[in-house]
């Protein structure tokens, strides 16, 4: 891309003056306006190399330029670079305050380009909002208290947050972590009017889950948010959200997590509310309990026509499998790159709509790598494609704590999605060693069911202690029975996490029973 010469010059100067953390160079500029030493980039930081007089005599370097002699457009490029790098390092939006206090000219350059420099006023519980808003021009307002994770950090400091939110025509970002009272109740009172400049809304509720959370009313945000691009709610019930979403045509990311049962929205309502969101790229829906599930007796058949979400690339879900089935039966996502689902445990899993949905989406593949992971409260399978640098493309988990239930649930999931598992060549099996697993009541046949869909394995990785648990199940089989469980190619490479002389022996014995040579790598 061809930039104007002044912009290229500004970028070169900015990269020399503000590499790395850039604070020492900035201090030099603010105190003297003219660097007295040549500055070079060294690793992550900057070091003074030679006095200015030596630099002037060195023909290999151009003559230094005093900062006050730079034209306004070059200064603007430097300021923009400083702003972007400053936000990356400290996540602070008010870094421009330092620049406008240097001199009248710098103040003029900054205030003449509010859009280029993205000038905004950040208000948190520690900000004296009334005084700050009187001092500065009417820039957009960012309201956040994300630094305060504990209830006693925000209690008694709500006045500044509420005062900032009363300027509803200027608030562009709301990012609040709230206890269930009193901040959330005060928040609900001042957010019943439209926020025409709001582009990002993130509300996270924490506190005692026994106490019910206040429900967001239908009049929240005045029932409309036309410029909203990012919406994230955690632990907050909003049963009438489906009436707000159609007005948010610019939404790019929606994340509704830990939805209480009081905020339940049916799959049909949810799908219908997504129709206008043609720019939506990421959608996440997660429920707090299995009670948020469609009524099995009144589940309607899939619609004849589906909703198209052309820009959606990531879909995350946590809840009952029936809800997910009813939701994806109504949508098409031709550009999706990743699906991440965690289902509440149940005796029998069935995913007919999920299989059709995955076939329609044409996930980028082939998915040659997979991981089976057993954690304290969840067992999951993650399939990966090398095209996306090993990131999970398709992820399915079963939420339960008992180890035998985890293996049984994951075996059902792998069987349901055998069309994917049959292409896996590299399988990595892991478990949380710190958890005290109850393996005494394990039915060894569950392991056979779990591994049966992986018919193309070339490499199997598992920890030694887990290998010792699985091997007895496979040792019970001989001849053709073993081949049916793991019909491997001529060489199946087995990896162990620990170099233990006697650890790998059971695995070698198992593979010898199936008449396949084995290459064991340690």
Short mmCIF file of N, CA, C and O in Angstrom, two decimals, residues 13 17-18 28-30 32-35 64-71 74-75 78-79 105-106:
data_model
loop_
_atom_site.label_atom_id
_atom_site.label_comp_id
_atom_site.label_asym_id
_atom_site.label_seq_id
_atom_site.Cartn_x
_atom_site.Cartn_y
_atom_site.Cartn_z
N UNK A 13 9.90 7.69 11.93
CA UNK A 13 10.30 8.39 13.16
C UNK A 13 9.66 7.74 14.37
O UNK A 13 10.30 7.54 15.41
N UNK A 17 11.52 6.33 17.58
CA UNK A 17 11.34 6.99 18.87
C UNK A 17 10.57 6.14 19.87
O UNK A 17 10.79 6.27 21.08
N UNK A 18 9.65 5.27 19.38
CA UNK A 18 8.77 4.56 20.31
C UNK A 18 8.80 3.04 20.13
O UNK A 18 7.76 2.43 20.00
N UNK A 28 12.07 11.70 27.49
CA UNK A 28 13.07 12.60 26.91
C UNK A 28 12.41 13.68 26.08
O UNK A 28 12.75 14.87 26.16
N UNK A 29 11.42 13.28 25.27
CA UNK A 29 10.73 14.26 24.41
C UNK A 29 9.97 15.27 25.24
O UNK A 29 9.99 16.47 24.99
N UNK A 30 9.29 14.80 26.26
CA UNK A 30 8.45 15.69 27.07
C UNK A 30 9.27 16.67 27.90
O UNK A 30 8.79 17.73 28.25
N UNK A 32 12.65 17.76 27.05
CA UNK A 32 13.57 18.63 26.31
C UNK A 32 13.17 18.88 24.87
O UNK A 32 13.76 19.74 24.21
N UNK A 33 12.19 18.09 24.33
CA UNK A 33 11.75 18.23 22.94
C UNK A 33 12.83 17.86 21.94
O UNK A 33 12.59 17.92 20.76
N UNK A 34 14.06 17.55 22.40
CA UNK A 34 15.12 17.24 21.46
C UNK A 34 16.00 16.15 22.06
O UNK A 34 16.63 16.37 23.09
N UNK A 35 16.06 14.97 21.46
CA UNK A 35 16.88 13.91 22.03
C UNK A 35 18.36 14.27 21.96
O UNK A 35 18.84 14.74 20.94
N UNK A 64 19.82 14.33 12.69
CA UNK A 64 18.64 14.30 13.57
C UNK A 64 17.79 15.54 13.40
O UNK A 64 18.28 16.60 13.02
N UNK A 65 16.50 15.38 13.69
CA UNK A 65 15.55 16.47 13.56
C UNK A 65 14.93 16.74 14.92
O UNK A 65 14.48 15.81 15.59
N UNK A 66 14.93 17.97 15.32
CA UNK A 66 14.30 18.33 16.59
C UNK A 66 12.79 18.11 16.49
O UNK A 66 12.18 18.35 15.45
N UNK A 67 12.20 17.64 17.57
CA UNK A 67 10.79 17.26 17.55
C UNK A 67 9.89 18.45 17.24
O UNK A 67 8.86 18.31 16.58
N UNK A 68 10.32 19.68 17.67
CA UNK A 68 9.46 20.83 17.44
C UNK A 68 9.44 21.29 15.99
O UNK A 68 8.59 22.09 15.59
N UNK A 69 10.38 20.79 15.18
CA UNK A 69 10.42 21.19 13.77
C UNK A 69 9.61 20.27 12.86
O UNK A 69 9.51 20.53 11.67
N UNK A 70 9.03 19.21 13.42
CA UNK A 70 8.25 18.28 12.60
C UNK A 70 6.91 18.91 12.23
O UNK A 70 6.28 19.57 13.05
N UNK A 71 6.43 18.68 11.01
CA UNK A 71 5.11 19.21 10.62
C UNK A 71 4.00 18.49 11.36
O UNK A 71 4.18 17.41 11.93
N UNK A 74 3.19 14.79 10.48
CA UNK A 74 4.16 13.83 10.99
C UNK A 74 3.93 13.60 12.49
O UNK A 74 3.95 12.46 12.98
N UNK A 75 3.68 14.69 13.22
CA UNK A 75 3.37 14.55 14.63
C UNK A 75 2.13 13.68 14.84
O UNK A 75 2.07 12.84 15.76
N UNK A 78 3.01 10.09 14.61
CA UNK A 78 3.72 9.66 15.81
C UNK A 78 2.74 9.47 16.96
O UNK A 78 2.79 8.48 17.70
N UNK A 79 1.84 10.42 17.13
CA UNK A 79 0.86 10.33 18.22
C UNK A 79 -0.03 9.09 18.05
O UNK A 79 -0.38 8.41 19.02
N UNK A 105 0.71 23.58 20.88
CA UNK A 105 0.68 23.02 19.54
C UNK A 105 0.28 21.54 19.57
O UNK A 105 -0.53 21.09 18.76
N UNK A 106 0.85 20.78 20.50
CA UNK A 106 0.50 19.38 20.58
C UNK A 106 -0.97 19.22 20.94
O UNK A 106 -1.65 18.33 20.44
#
